[in-house]
């Protein structure tokens, strides 16, 4: 996430310097803690939070758990990871639903924090889970706020209750109360109330929000805060906590270029959990907030679990089983390859997915240079082939390749490279389908030591995957360890090494970049 880019870079550099040392002295620990303190302050984290965090890290780093560790530097990374999870809220907190519907969710926050957009994102997410949300337009002050919510509701495919035109006309408290009654009559099980914001905290804003809360008795009051707000985040959060007493926090605009101190301050200062993180402008760019995964991203240790969950949503299990069977029987064709790429496109930005891999924070420029359109170009080449050619690439002689290149607007070299990439990908995926661990040049076996592929593959095949979850099973078969011990010698937890530039280049080739 771009918001934590600078902080992540600073912490990663600090730990890299620490790994050059063998046994850690108190001076080494103090120097590391001092760098962590500077990094957090530069990221606009609130001073009380920084003091508490660094004191806890220092105390644990000077204790026996580090002195007795086989890899003291690695143990310090683990301690920082644990303490980051703590200040981000500890355990994940989900929405609390009412025993008797409808569940009423009230949104509060400053003007421009992203409440209206979040209302649409939340409605869409809840609809996917089988709920029937109703959006209620109670922001009657901001010009065109009601119209904006109507547009967002239409894009999200959600129902909306907007009896007043807004622009200063109407009573927001009455609209909120009537909206809940309307939801009950129409059998909507969730009500999302979009309230008015101001450019700054004021008494009128708090009174209106407090009156809406009293009138509707919401089950959740979510405080939406802009992650780019900086040092003022804590003061704003405290003002809303005193005035409205919210039950949870939503971080918006986490894809921005700010320093991200709000995220690390709000949960700790207010004692209220962060429930959602908004990571982009699209209505699908909303994630449940996982403190442990966010800490892992900040420390550039990757976020494999979120990647697996996104794959679960994008890939059809029945289709995945068919593909696995084709790979195992060596009947995987360019048609199947095209379908797989289209499924990957459903997961969203390839850059964002690659950014969730461990160690990719140190390769920002290479990720930035990654061209998302290469998948479209690959698709154009395959679509320029006949059905027979897609099913049997061996038919592709020189004249056929020239015809395909002209038809797709590409070169013969591009067609040749695609065929080579297809053969490589098919070979690698066949290894996974048979329960082995694929070997990528420069990376050895994924999740294991170079040369360990065949042995591990036999073990996996013999005992089978332990997981009933297809995405998790695929991850296990690919050798991704979800709970690796923090005693490895590589970068990050569990000895995961940061990919080299050669690794990324190879990955880009497999994904469609020649």
Tab-separated table of C-alpha atoms in Angstrom:
chain	number	residue	atom	x	y	z
A	1	UNK	CA	0.000	0.000	0.000
A	2	UNK	CA	1.386	3.307	-1.082
A	3	UNK	CA	0.336	5.039	2.121
A	4	UNK	CA	2.947	3.139	4.145
A	5	UNK	CA	5.629	3.226	1.460
A	6	UNK	CA	8.052	5.581	3.201
A	7	UNK	CA	7.579	3.981	6.624
A	8	UNK	CA	8.032	0.524	5.147
A	9	UNK	CA	11.241	1.598	3.379
A	10	UNK	CA	12.697	3.087	6.567
A	11	UNK	CA	11.910	0.050	8.708
A	12	UNK	CA	13.166	-2.374	6.071
A	13	UNK	CA	16.472	-0.498	5.840
A	14	UNK	CA	16.801	-0.499	9.643
A	15	UNK	CA	16.339	-4.273	9.816
A	16	UNK	CA	18.698	-4.832	6.900
A	17	UNK	CA	21.456	-3.048	8.821
A	18	UNK	CA	20.596	-5.055	11.938
A	19	UNK	CA	21.009	-8.360	10.087
A	20	UNK	CA	24.620	-7.537	9.323
A	21	UNK	CA	25.399	-7.942	13.013
A	22	UNK	CA	25.751	-11.236	14.858
A	23	UNK	CA	25.011	-11.064	18.569
A	24	UNK	CA	23.102	-7.886	19.436
A	25	UNK	CA	24.421	-5.547	22.124
A	26	UNK	CA	22.250	-3.084	24.106
A	27	UNK	CA	23.778	-0.337	21.920
A	28	UNK	CA	22.593	-2.134	18.766
A	29	UNK	CA	19.083	-2.419	20.190
A	30	UNK	CA	19.029	1.255	21.246
A	31	UNK	CA	20.199	2.329	17.796
A	32	UNK	CA	17.484	0.226	16.138
A	33	UNK	CA	14.773	1.556	18.454
A	34	UNK	CA	15.971	5.112	17.779
A	35	UNK	CA	15.621	4.565	13.998
A	36	UNK	CA	12.162	3.039	14.466
A	37	UNK	CA	11.121	6.066	16.559
A	38	UNK	CA	12.295	8.479	13.840
A	39	UNK	CA	10.542	6.492	11.120
A	40	UNK	CA	7.240	6.493	13.026
A	41	UNK	CA	7.399	10.212	13.829
A	42	UNK	CA	8.208	11.032	10.203
A	43	UNK	CA	5.147	8.991	9.224
A	44	UNK	CA	2.961	11.295	11.379
A	45	UNK	CA	2.244	8.689	14.038
A	46	UNK	CA	1.052	10.350	17.262
A	47	UNK	CA	3.832	10.924	19.812
A	48	UNK	CA	2.131	9.000	22.697
A	49	UNK	CA	1.723	5.989	20.406
A	50	UNK	CA	5.379	6.192	19.300
A	51	UNK	CA	6.615	6.361	22.903
A	52	UNK	CA	4.523	3.385	24.007
A	53	UNK	CA	5.464	1.342	20.940
A	54	UNK	CA	9.225	1.917	21.092
A	55	UNK	CA	9.325	1.326	24.870
A	56	UNK	CA	7.631	-2.053	24.416
A	57	UNK	CA	9.972	-3.018	21.551
A	58	UNK	CA	13.072	-2.003	23.526
A	59	UNK	CA	12.023	-3.909	26.635
A	60	UNK	CA	11.380	-7.110	24.699
A	61	UNK	CA	14.458	-6.708	22.468
A	62	UNK	CA	16.736	-6.523	25.537
A	63	UNK	CA	15.105	-9.582	27.068
A	64	UNK	CA	15.981	-13.261	26.960
A	65	UNK	CA	13.795	-14.062	23.929
A	66	UNK	CA	16.304	-12.198	21.713
A	67	UNK	CA	19.493	-13.207	23.516
A	68	UNK	CA	18.613	-16.897	23.291
A	69	UNK	CA	17.411	-16.799	19.689
A	70	UNK	CA	19.448	-18.469	16.949
A	71	UNK	CA	18.932	-15.365	14.841
A	72	UNK	CA	18.624	-12.324	17.149
A	73	UNK	CA	18.002	-9.826	14.323
A	74	UNK	CA	15.157	-11.955	13.014
A	75	UNK	CA	13.667	-12.096	16.499
A	76	UNK	CA	13.662	-8.280	16.682
A	77	UNK	CA	11.678	-8.190	13.423
A	78	UNK	CA	9.200	-10.602	15.020
A	79	UNK	CA	8.897	-8.348	18.097
A	80	UNK	CA	8.268	-5.250	15.967
A	81	UNK	CA	5.679	-7.225	13.995
A	82	UNK	CA	3.914	-8.287	17.214
A	83	UNK	CA	3.872	-4.751	18.623
A	84	UNK	CA	2.630	-3.294	15.298
A	85	UNK	CA	-0.272	-5.741	15.391
A	86	UNK	CA	-0.981	-4.512	18.927
A	87	UNK	CA	-1.213	-0.809	18.065
A	88	UNK	CA	-3.300	-1.621	14.974
A	89	UNK	CA	-5.912	-3.231	17.206
A	90	UNK	CA	-4.764	-6.807	17.829
A	91	UNK	CA	-7.560	-9.081	16.631
A	92	UNK	CA	-9.685	-8.509	13.545
A	93	UNK	CA	-13.098	-7.061	14.404
A	94	UNK	CA	-16.077	-7.797	12.139
A	95	UNK	CA	-19.350	-5.909	11.821
A	96	UNK	CA	-21.812	-6.681	14.600
A	97	UNK	CA	-25.265	-7.510	13.230
A	98	UNK	CA	-28.511	-6.999	15.144
A	99	UNK	CA	-30.370	-10.090	16.389
A	100	UNK	CA	-33.574	-8.604	14.962
A	101	UNK	CA	-33.144	-6.901	11.568
A	102	UNK	CA	-32.586	-4.351	10.314
A	103	UNK	CA	-29.005	-3.751	11.438
A	104	UNK	CA	-28.462	0.010	11.461
A	105	UNK	CA	-24.989	1.283	10.487
A	106	UNK	CA	-24.367	5.012	10.836
A	107	UNK	CA	-21.423	6.695	9.095
A	108	UNK	CA	-19.697	9.747	10.592
A	109	UNK	CA	-16.681	11.819	9.594
A	110	UNK	CA	-15.420	15.090	8.168
A	111	UNK	CA	-16.446	16.328	4.732
A	112	UNK	CA	-14.222	14.765	2.073
A	113	UNK	CA	-13.241	11.770	4.194
A	114	UNK	CA	-14.940	9.382	1.772
A	115	UNK	CA	-18.174	8.522	3.632
A	116	UNK	CA	-20.474	8.495	0.604
A	117	UNK	CA	-18.139	6.369	-1.514
A	118	UNK	CA	-17.601	4.007	1.423
A	119	UNK	CA	-21.391	3.673	1.819
A	120	UNK	CA	-21.582	2.325	-1.745
A	121	UNK	CA	-18.580	0.028	-1.260
A	122	UNK	CA	-20.034	-1.393	1.955
A	123	UNK	CA	-23.444	-1.924	0.327
A	124	UNK	CA	-21.836	-3.842	-2.537
A	125	UNK	CA	-19.735	-5.970	-0.171
A	126	UNK	CA	-22.781	-6.807	1.969
A	127	UNK	CA	-24.855	-7.681	-1.099
A	128	UNK	CA	-22.203	-10.192	-2.147
A	129	UNK	CA	-22.652	-11.802	1.285
A	130	UNK	CA	-26.396	-12.189	0.701
A	131	UNK	CA	-27.656	-9.100	2.563
A	132	UNK	CA	-30.175	-6.537	1.281
A	133	UNK	CA	-28.789	-3.140	2.339
A	134	UNK	CA	-30.643	0.169	2.086
A	135	UNK	CA	-28.706	3.438	1.745
A	136	UNK	CA	-30.287	6.417	3.524
A	137	UNK	CA	-29.339	9.926	2.336
A	138	UNK	CA	-29.004	12.106	5.452
A	139	UNK	CA	-26.329	14.468	4.144
A	140	UNK	CA	-28.709	17.304	3.257
A	141	UNK	CA	-26.135	20.102	3.596
A	142	UNK	CA	-23.381	19.492	1.048
A	143	UNK	CA	-24.335	20.481	-2.512
A	144	UNK	CA	-25.361	17.455	-4.609
A	145	UNK	CA	-24.578	15.021	-1.766
A	146	UNK	CA	-27.943	13.258	-2.222
A	147	UNK	CA	-27.380	13.026	-5.965
A	148	UNK	CA	-23.884	11.597	-5.395
A	149	UNK	CA	-25.279	8.890	-3.105
A	150	UNK	CA	-27.936	8.046	-5.708
A	151	UNK	CA	-25.230	7.589	-8.354
A	152	UNK	CA	-23.111	5.466	-5.990
A	153	UNK	CA	-26.151	3.345	-5.049
A	154	UNK	CA	-26.962	2.745	-8.715
A	155	UNK	CA	-23.382	1.679	-9.456
A	156	UNK	CA	-23.418	-0.653	-6.436
A	157	UNK	CA	-26.841	-2.047	-7.367
A	158	UNK	CA	-28.214	-1.081	-3.936
A	159	UNK	CA	-31.575	0.387	-2.893
A	160	UNK	CA	-31.667	3.983	-1.640
A	161	UNK	CA	-34.057	6.041	0.486
A	162	UNK	CA	-33.758	9.743	-0.417
A	163	UNK	CA	-37.052	11.607	0.144
A	164	UNK	CA	-35.397	15.041	0.390
A	165	UNK	CA	-33.437	16.817	-2.390
A	166	UNK	CA	-30.754	18.086	-0.013
A	167	UNK	CA	-28.738	21.239	-0.782
A	168	UNK	CA	-29.882	22.652	2.573
A	169	UNK	CA	-33.479	21.380	2.329
A	170	UNK	CA	-34.921	18.777	4.745
A	171	UNK	CA	-34.511	17.426	8.269
A	172	UNK	CA	-31.736	14.774	8.375
A	173	UNK	CA	-32.913	13.369	11.734
A	174	UNK	CA	-36.433	12.746	10.374
A	175	UNK	CA	-35.007	11.198	7.166
A	176	UNK	CA	-32.842	8.841	9.243
A	177	UNK	CA	-35.759	7.777	11.455
A	178	UNK	CA	-38.101	7.315	8.476
A	179	UNK	CA	-35.379	5.452	6.586
A	180	UNK	CA	-35.138	2.773	9.284
A	181	UNK	CA	-38.940	2.412	9.270
A	182	UNK	CA	-38.905	2.145	5.456
A	183	UNK	CA	-36.247	-0.594	5.632
A	184	UNK	CA	-38.381	-2.554	8.085
A	185	UNK	CA	-41.433	-2.327	5.803
A	186	UNK	CA	-39.451	-3.286	2.694
A	187	UNK	CA	-37.595	-6.077	4.556
A	188	UNK	CA	-34.080	-4.706	4.075
A	189	UNK	CA	-31.868	-6.376	6.684
A	190	UNK	CA	-29.232	-3.591	6.815
A	191	UNK	CA	-29.557	0.216	6.842
A	192	UNK	CA	-26.514	2.378	6.002
A	193	UNK	CA	-26.996	6.017	7.022
A	194	UNK	CA	-24.809	8.551	5.207
A	195	UNK	CA	-24.570	11.656	7.412
A	196	UNK	CA	-23.320	15.176	6.756
A	197	UNK	CA	-19.728	16.224	7.354
A	198	UNK	CA	-18.020	19.586	7.709
A	199	UNK	CA	-14.639	20.899	6.657
A	200	UNK	CA	-13.736	20.916	10.343
A	201	UNK	CA	-15.096	19.698	13.659
A	202	UNK	CA	-17.861	22.002	14.932
A	203	UNK	CA	-20.705	21.941	17.477
A	204	UNK	CA	-23.446	21.883	14.831
A	205	UNK	CA	-21.934	18.814	13.137
A	206	UNK	CA	-21.674	16.935	16.433
A	207	UNK	CA	-25.197	17.854	17.530
A	208	UNK	CA	-26.711	16.657	14.255
A	209	UNK	CA	-24.744	13.393	14.351
A	210	UNK	CA	-25.692	12.888	18.016
A	211	UNK	CA	-29.397	13.491	17.241
A	212	UNK	CA	-29.324	10.957	14.394
A	213	UNK	CA	-27.700	8.431	16.686
A	214	UNK	CA	-30.353	8.992	19.374
A	215	UNK	CA	-33.186	8.733	16.835
A	216	UNK	CA	-32.013	5.532	15.114
A	217	UNK	CA	-30.127	3.678	17.894
A	218	UNK	CA	-27.568	2.254	15.436
A	219	UNK	CA	-25.877	-1.093	16.011
A	220	UNK	CA	-22.630	0.272	14.559
A	221	UNK	CA	-21.326	3.843	14.256
A	222	UNK	CA	-18.395	3.842	11.843
A	223	UNK	CA	-15.992	6.781	11.863
A	224	UNK	CA	-14.570	7.256	8.347
A	225	UNK	CA	-11.166	8.941	8.406
A	226	UNK	CA	-8.881	9.942	5.555
A	227	UNK	CA	-5.563	8.079	5.950
A	228	UNK	CA	-3.803	11.112	4.438
A	229	UNK	CA	-4.988	13.528	7.159
A	230	UNK	CA	-1.662	13.363	9.038
A	231	UNK	CA	-1.104	14.629	12.595
A	232	UNK	CA	-4.658	15.999	12.892
A	233	UNK	CA	-6.073	12.462	12.765
A	234	UNK	CA	-5.882	11.932	16.509
A	235	UNK	CA	-7.581	15.234	17.411
A	236	UNK	CA	-10.376	14.615	14.893
A	237	UNK	CA	-10.877	11.051	16.121
A	238	UNK	CA	-11.035	12.169	19.759
A	239	UNK	CA	-13.569	14.911	18.917
A	240	UNK	CA	-15.854	12.413	17.163
A	241	UNK	CA	-15.415	9.894	19.959
A	242	UNK	CA	-16.536	12.478	22.521
A	243	UNK	CA	-19.368	13.780	20.338
A	244	UNK	CA	-20.759	10.615	18.728
A	245	UNK	CA	-18.901	7.730	20.422
A	246	UNK	CA	-18.246	5.582	17.355
A	247	UNK	CA	-17.864	1.799	17.591
A	248	UNK	CA	-15.369	1.270	14.773
A	249	UNK	CA	-13.048	3.009	12.310
A	250	UNK	CA	-12.841	2.950	8.508
A	251	UNK	CA	-9.564	4.034	6.898
A	252	UNK	CA	-10.142	5.596	3.487
A	253	UNK	CA	-7.647	6.509	0.747
A	254	UNK	CA	-5.029	3.995	1.871
A	255	UNK	CA	-3.827	3.897	-1.731
A	256	UNK	CA	-2.589	7.510	-1.500
A	257	UNK	CA	0.973	8.737	-1.173
A	258	UNK	CA	0.732	10.103	2.376
A	259	UNK	CA	2.699	8.821	5.325
A	260	UNK	CA	-0.118	6.845	6.925
A	261	UNK	CA	0.275	7.918	10.549
A	262	UNK	CA	-3.508	8.026	11.014
A	263	UNK	CA	-3.784	4.267	10.638
A	264	UNK	CA	-1.174	3.644	13.313
A	265	UNK	CA	-2.604	6.226	15.722
A	266	UNK	CA	-6.404	6.088	15.681
A	267	UNK	CA	-6.996	2.546	16.943
A	268	UNK	CA	-4.444	2.928	19.736
A	269	UNK	CA	-5.563	6.397	20.910
A	270	UNK	CA	-9.343	5.831	20.751
A	271	UNK	CA	-9.425	2.192	21.762
A	272	UNK	CA	-11.819	1.547	18.862
A	273	UNK	CA	-10.988	-1.126	16.248
A	274	UNK	CA	-10.342	-0.474	12.563
A	275	UNK	CA	-12.940	-2.559	10.724
A	276	UNK	CA	-12.426	-1.671	7.043
A	277	UNK	CA	-9.707	-0.252	4.807
A	278	UNK	CA	-10.537	1.446	1.518
A	279	UNK	CA	-7.727	0.790	-0.957
A	280	UNK	CA	-8.842	2.484	-4.185
A	281	UNK	CA	-11.528	4.401	-6.039
A	282	UNK	CA	-13.457	1.390	-7.381
A	283	UNK	CA	-16.487	0.030	-5.527
A	284	UNK	CA	-14.674	-3.290	-5.077
A	285	UNK	CA	-11.649	-1.637	-3.459
A	286	UNK	CA	-12.691	-2.333	0.130
A	287	UNK	CA	-11.060	-4.857	2.445
A	288	UNK	CA	-11.865	-6.058	5.949
A	289	UNK	CA	-9.040	-4.750	8.121
A	290	UNK	CA	-6.679	-7.422	9.484
A	291	UNK	CA	-4.120	-5.938	11.925
A	292	UNK	CA	-1.719	-8.841	11.429
A	293	UNK	CA	-1.803	-8.592	7.643
A	294	UNK	CA	-1.408	-4.816	7.690
A	295	UNK	CA	1.614	-5.129	9.995
A	296	UNK	CA	3.054	-7.696	7.601
A	297	UNK	CA	2.617	-5.315	4.652
A	298	UNK	CA	4.239	-2.432	6.540
A	299	UNK	CA	7.271	-4.615	7.300
A	300	UNK	CA	7.383	-5.771	3.647
A	301	UNK	CA	6.681	-9.379	4.636
A	302	UNK	CA	3.859	-9.745	2.111
A	303	UNK	CA	0.181	-10.579	2.517
A	304	UNK	CA	-0.298	-14.073	1.145
A	305	UNK	CA	-3.611	-14.692	2.942
A	306	UNK	CA	-5.362	-11.725	1.305
A	307	UNK	CA	-3.951	-12.860	-2.044
A	308	UNK	CA	-5.440	-16.329	-1.484
A	309	UNK	CA	-8.830	-14.852	-0.519
A	310	UNK	CA	-8.901	-12.710	-3.670
A	311	UNK	CA	-8.094	-15.801	-5.725
A	312	UNK	CA	-10.966	-17.654	-4.063
A	313	UNK	CA	-13.402	-14.938	-5.089
A	314	UNK	CA	-12.132	-14.707	-8.671
A	315	UNK	CA	-11.641	-18.396	-9.535
A	316	UNK	CA	-14.490	-20.844	-9.988
A	317	UNK	CA	-13.768	-24.058	-8.052
A	318	UNK	CA	-15.307	-26.368	-10.686
A	319	UNK	CA	-13.309	-24.683	-13.446
A	320	UNK	CA	-10.155	-24.886	-11.320
A	321	UNK	CA	-10.651	-28.642	-10.926
A	322	UNK	CA	-11.044	-29.031	-14.704
A	323	UNK	CA	-7.846	-27.067	-15.309
A	324	UNK	CA	-5.970	-29.135	-12.707
A	325	UNK	CA	-7.112	-32.301	-14.460
A	326	UNK	CA	-5.996	-30.954	-17.851
A	327	UNK	CA	-2.604	-29.990	-16.436
A	328	UNK	CA	-2.124	-33.417	-14.898
A	329	UNK	CA	-3.060	-35.171	-18.171
A	330	UNK	CA	-1.061	-32.705	-20.315
A	331	UNK	CA	-4.136	-31.500	-22.256
A	332	UNK	CA	-3.800	-27.863	-21.137
A	333	UNK	CA	-4.215	-25.615	-24.192
A	334	UNK	CA	-3.843	-21.947	-25.128
A	335	UNK	CA	-7.659	-21.695	-24.785
A	336	UNK	CA	-7.314	-22.725	-21.142
A	337	UNK	CA	-4.361	-20.357	-20.758
A	338	UNK	CA	-6.569	-17.502	-22.033
A	339	UNK	CA	-9.340	-18.410	-19.574
A	340	UNK	CA	-6.852	-18.464	-16.698
A	341	UNK	CA	-5.582	-14.987	-17.619
A	342	UNK	CA	-9.145	-13.675	-17.738
A	343	UNK	CA	-9.739	-15.118	-14.261
A	344	UNK	CA	-6.578	-13.388	-13.020
A	345	UNK	CA	-7.820	-10.074	-14.434
A	346	UNK	CA	-10.914	-10.463	-12.220
A	347	UNK	CA	-8.631	-10.358	-9.186
A	348	UNK	CA	-7.780	-6.752	-10.027
A	349	UNK	CA	-4.493	-4.968	-10.562
A	350	UNK	CA	-1.538	-7.249	-11.209
A	351	UNK	CA	0.752	-4.673	-9.587
A	352	UNK	CA	-1.345	-4.766	-6.432
A	353	UNK	CA	-1.202	-8.576	-6.347
A	354	UNK	CA	2.560	-8.668	-6.905
A	355	UNK	CA	2.905	-6.041	-4.164
A	356	UNK	CA	1.450	-8.547	-1.685
A	357	UNK	CA	4.402	-10.892	-2.158
A	358	UNK	CA	7.142	-10.806	0.519
A	359	UNK	CA	10.046	-8.452	-0.202
A	360	UNK	CA	8.443	-6.609	-3.105
A	361	UNK	CA	8.666	-3.269	-1.293
A	362	UNK	CA	12.339	-3.126	-2.256
A	363	UNK	CA	11.406	-3.445	-5.932
A	364	UNK	CA	9.017	-0.517	-6.302
A	365	UNK	CA	10.504	0.756	-9.545
A	366	UNK	CA	10.282	-2.641	-11.210
A	367	UNK	CA	6.670	-2.979	-10.051
A	368	UNK	CA	5.933	0.529	-11.311
A	369	UNK	CA	7.382	-0.413	-14.706
A	370	UNK	CA	5.201	-3.519	-14.905
A	371	UNK	CA	2.771	-2.963	-17.821
A	372	UNK	CA	-0.752	-4.183	-17.019
A	373	UNK	CA	-1.649	-4.002	-20.724
A	374	UNK	CA	0.654	-6.904	-21.576
A	375	UNK	CA	-2.115	-9.313	-20.573
A	376	UNK	CA	-4.445	-7.580	-23.062
A	377	UNK	CA	-1.787	-7.924	-25.774
A	378	UNK	CA	-1.371	-11.606	-24.960
A	379	UNK	CA	-5.140	-12.012	-25.157
A	380	UNK	CA	-5.150	-10.329	-28.583
A	381	UNK	CA	-2.514	-12.773	-29.905
A	382	UNK	CA	-4.424	-15.853	-28.692
A	383	UNK	CA	-7.731	-14.531	-30.076
A	384	UNK	CA	-6.047	-14.109	-33.485
A	385	UNK	CA	-5.422	-17.869	-33.610
A	386	UNK	CA	-7.825	-20.437	-35.002
A	387	UNK	CA	-9.442	-22.899	-32.569
A	388	UNK	CA	-7.199	-25.662	-33.919
A	389	UNK	CA	-4.073	-23.545	-33.297
A	390	UNK	CA	-5.135	-22.719	-29.745
A	391	UNK	CA	-5.681	-26.390	-28.990
A	392	UNK	CA	-2.454	-27.525	-30.643
A	393	UNK	CA	0.349	-24.889	-30.632
A	394	UNK	CA	2.561	-27.319	-32.573
A	395	UNK	CA	0.610	-26.306	-35.688
A	396	UNK	CA	2.113	-22.819	-35.468
A	397	UNK	CA	4.596	-22.728	-38.330
A	398	UNK	CA	6.229	-19.579	-39.676
A	399	UNK	CA	3.395	-18.452	-41.980
A	400	UNK	CA	0.741	-19.017	-39.305
A	401	UNK	CA	2.739	-16.991	-36.783
A	402	UNK	CA	3.090	-14.159	-39.290
A	403	UNK	CA	-0.684	-14.168	-39.876
A	404	UNK	CA	-1.381	-14.125	-36.108
A	405	UNK	CA	1.085	-11.264	-35.580
A	406	UNK	CA	-0.600	-9.160	-38.257
A	407	UNK	CA	-4.081	-9.977	-36.974
A	408	UNK	CA	-3.231	-8.948	-33.406
A	409	UNK	CA	-1.124	-5.903	-34.283
A	410	UNK	CA	1.962	-7.506	-32.736
A	411	UNK	CA	5.251	-8.875	-34.098
A	412	UNK	CA	6.274	-12.451	-34.883
A	413	UNK	CA	8.780	-12.178	-32.016
A	414	UNK	CA	5.882	-11.393	-29.646
A	415	UNK	CA	4.027	-14.502	-30.880
A	416	UNK	CA	7.151	-16.651	-30.433
A	417	UNK	CA	7.671	-15.351	-26.900
A	418	UNK	CA	4.033	-16.051	-26.006
A	419	UNK	CA	4.323	-19.672	-27.131
A	420	UNK	CA	7.517	-20.054	-25.077
A	421	UNK	CA	5.848	-18.496	-22.014
A	422	UNK	CA	2.845	-20.763	-22.436
A	423	UNK	CA	5.056	-23.840	-22.496
A	424	UNK	CA	6.930	-22.636	-19.393
A	425	UNK	CA	3.727	-21.825	-17.510
A	426	UNK	CA	2.098	-25.130	-18.475
A	427	UNK	CA	5.170	-27.018	-17.272
A	428	UNK	CA	5.237	-25.125	-13.944
A	429	UNK	CA	1.488	-25.463	-13.329
A	430	UNK	CA	1.611	-29.160	-14.189
A	431	UNK	CA	4.128	-29.599	-11.359
A	432	UNK	CA	1.740	-27.863	-8.939
A	433	UNK	CA	-1.263	-29.877	-10.166
A	434	UNK	CA	0.614	-33.101	-9.465
A	435	UNK	CA	1.348	-31.988	-5.904
A	436	UNK	CA	4.925	-30.891	-6.440
A	437	UNK	CA	6.699	-27.599	-5.877
A	438	UNK	CA	7.441	-25.589	-9.029
A	439	UNK	CA	10.935	-24.364	-9.775
A	440	UNK	CA	11.339	-20.810	-11.062
A	441	UNK	CA	14.849	-19.874	-12.239
A	442	UNK	CA	16.565	-17.717	-9.655
A	443	UNK	CA	14.067	-18.626	-6.928
A	444	UNK	CA	14.638	-22.324	-6.523
A	445	UNK	CA	11.512	-24.137	-5.414
A	446	UNK	CA	8.700	-21.879	-4.240
A	447	UNK	CA	8.548	-22.044	-0.480
A	448	UNK	CA	11.419	-24.525	-0.230
A	449	UNK	CA	15.114	-25.033	-0.865
A	450	UNK	CA	16.433	-25.365	-4.420
A	451	UNK	CA	16.263	-28.979	-5.482
A	452	UNK	CA	13.665	-29.915	-2.883
A	453	UNK	CA	10.879	-30.042	-5.468
A	454	UNK	CA	10.624	-33.742	-6.219
A	455	UNK	CA	10.978	-34.896	-2.610
A	456	UNK	CA	8.378	-32.451	-1.340
A	457	UNK	CA	6.098	-33.277	-4.267
A	458	UNK	CA	6.123	-36.985	-3.337
A	459	UNK	CA	5.332	-36.152	0.286
A	460	UNK	CA	2.416	-33.905	-0.729
A	461	UNK	CA	1.099	-36.507	-3.145
A	462	UNK	CA	1.334	-39.236	-0.543
A	463	UNK	CA	-0.526	-37.487	2.244
A	464	UNK	CA	-2.606	-34.979	0.231
A	465	UNK	CA	-3.510	-31.456	1.236
A	466	UNK	CA	-4.811	-30.952	4.740
A	467	UNK	CA	-7.147	-28.119	3.734
A	468	UNK	CA	-10.699	-28.410	2.423
A	469	UNK	CA	-10.421	-24.867	1.101
A	470	UNK	CA	-9.488	-25.036	-2.628
A	471	UNK	CA	-7.534	-21.775	-2.678
A	472	UNK	CA	-5.695	-22.585	0.519
A	473	UNK	CA	-5.058	-26.111	-0.759
A	474	UNK	CA	-3.514	-24.694	-3.906
A	475	UNK	CA	-1.340	-22.413	-1.798
A	476	UNK	CA	-0.233	-25.344	0.353
A	477	UNK	CA	0.607	-27.411	-2.712
A	478	UNK	CA	2.639	-24.497	-4.031
A	479	UNK	CA	4.645	-24.577	-0.826
A	480	UNK	CA	3.395	-21.333	0.753
A	481	UNK	CA	3.778	-21.701	4.505
A	482	UNK	CA	1.027	-19.801	6.329
A	483	UNK	CA	2.617	-20.100	9.744
A	484	UNK	CA	6.376	-20.314	9.321
A	485	UNK	CA	8.570	-19.923	12.427
A	486	UNK	CA	10.519	-16.693	12.794
A	487	UNK	CA	13.947	-18.284	12.945
A	488	UNK	CA	14.915	-18.433	9.274
A	489	UNK	CA	17.955	-16.775	7.856
A	490	UNK	CA	16.252	-14.981	4.960
A	491	UNK	CA	14.457	-11.662	4.812
A	492	UNK	CA	11.142	-11.477	6.646
A	493	UNK	CA	9.347	-13.926	8.908
A	494	UNK	CA	9.889	-17.600	8.327
A	495	UNK	CA	13.039	-17.029	6.325
A	496	UNK	CA	11.189	-15.734	3.262
A	497	UNK	CA	13.755	-14.060	1.031
A	498	UNK	CA	13.004	-10.937	-0.970
A	499	UNK	CA	12.768	-11.804	-4.682
A	500	UNK	CA	15.648	-10.582	-6.792
A	501	UNK	CA	15.247	-8.485	-9.943
A	502	UNK	CA	15.785	-11.674	-11.962
A	503	UNK	CA	12.913	-13.324	-10.052
A	504	UNK	CA	10.529	-10.483	-10.892
A	505	UNK	CA	11.637	-10.514	-14.530
A	506	UNK	CA	10.881	-14.248	-14.698
A	507	UNK	CA	7.510	-13.706	-13.042
A	508	UNK	CA	6.695	-10.958	-15.525
A	509	UNK	CA	7.522	-13.303	-18.390
A	510	UNK	CA	5.109	-15.922	-17.060
A	511	UNK	CA	2.387	-13.311	-16.544
A	512	UNK	CA	2.701	-11.837	-19.996
A	513	UNK	CA	5.653	-9.485	-20.259
A	514	UNK	CA	8.201	-10.520	-22.857
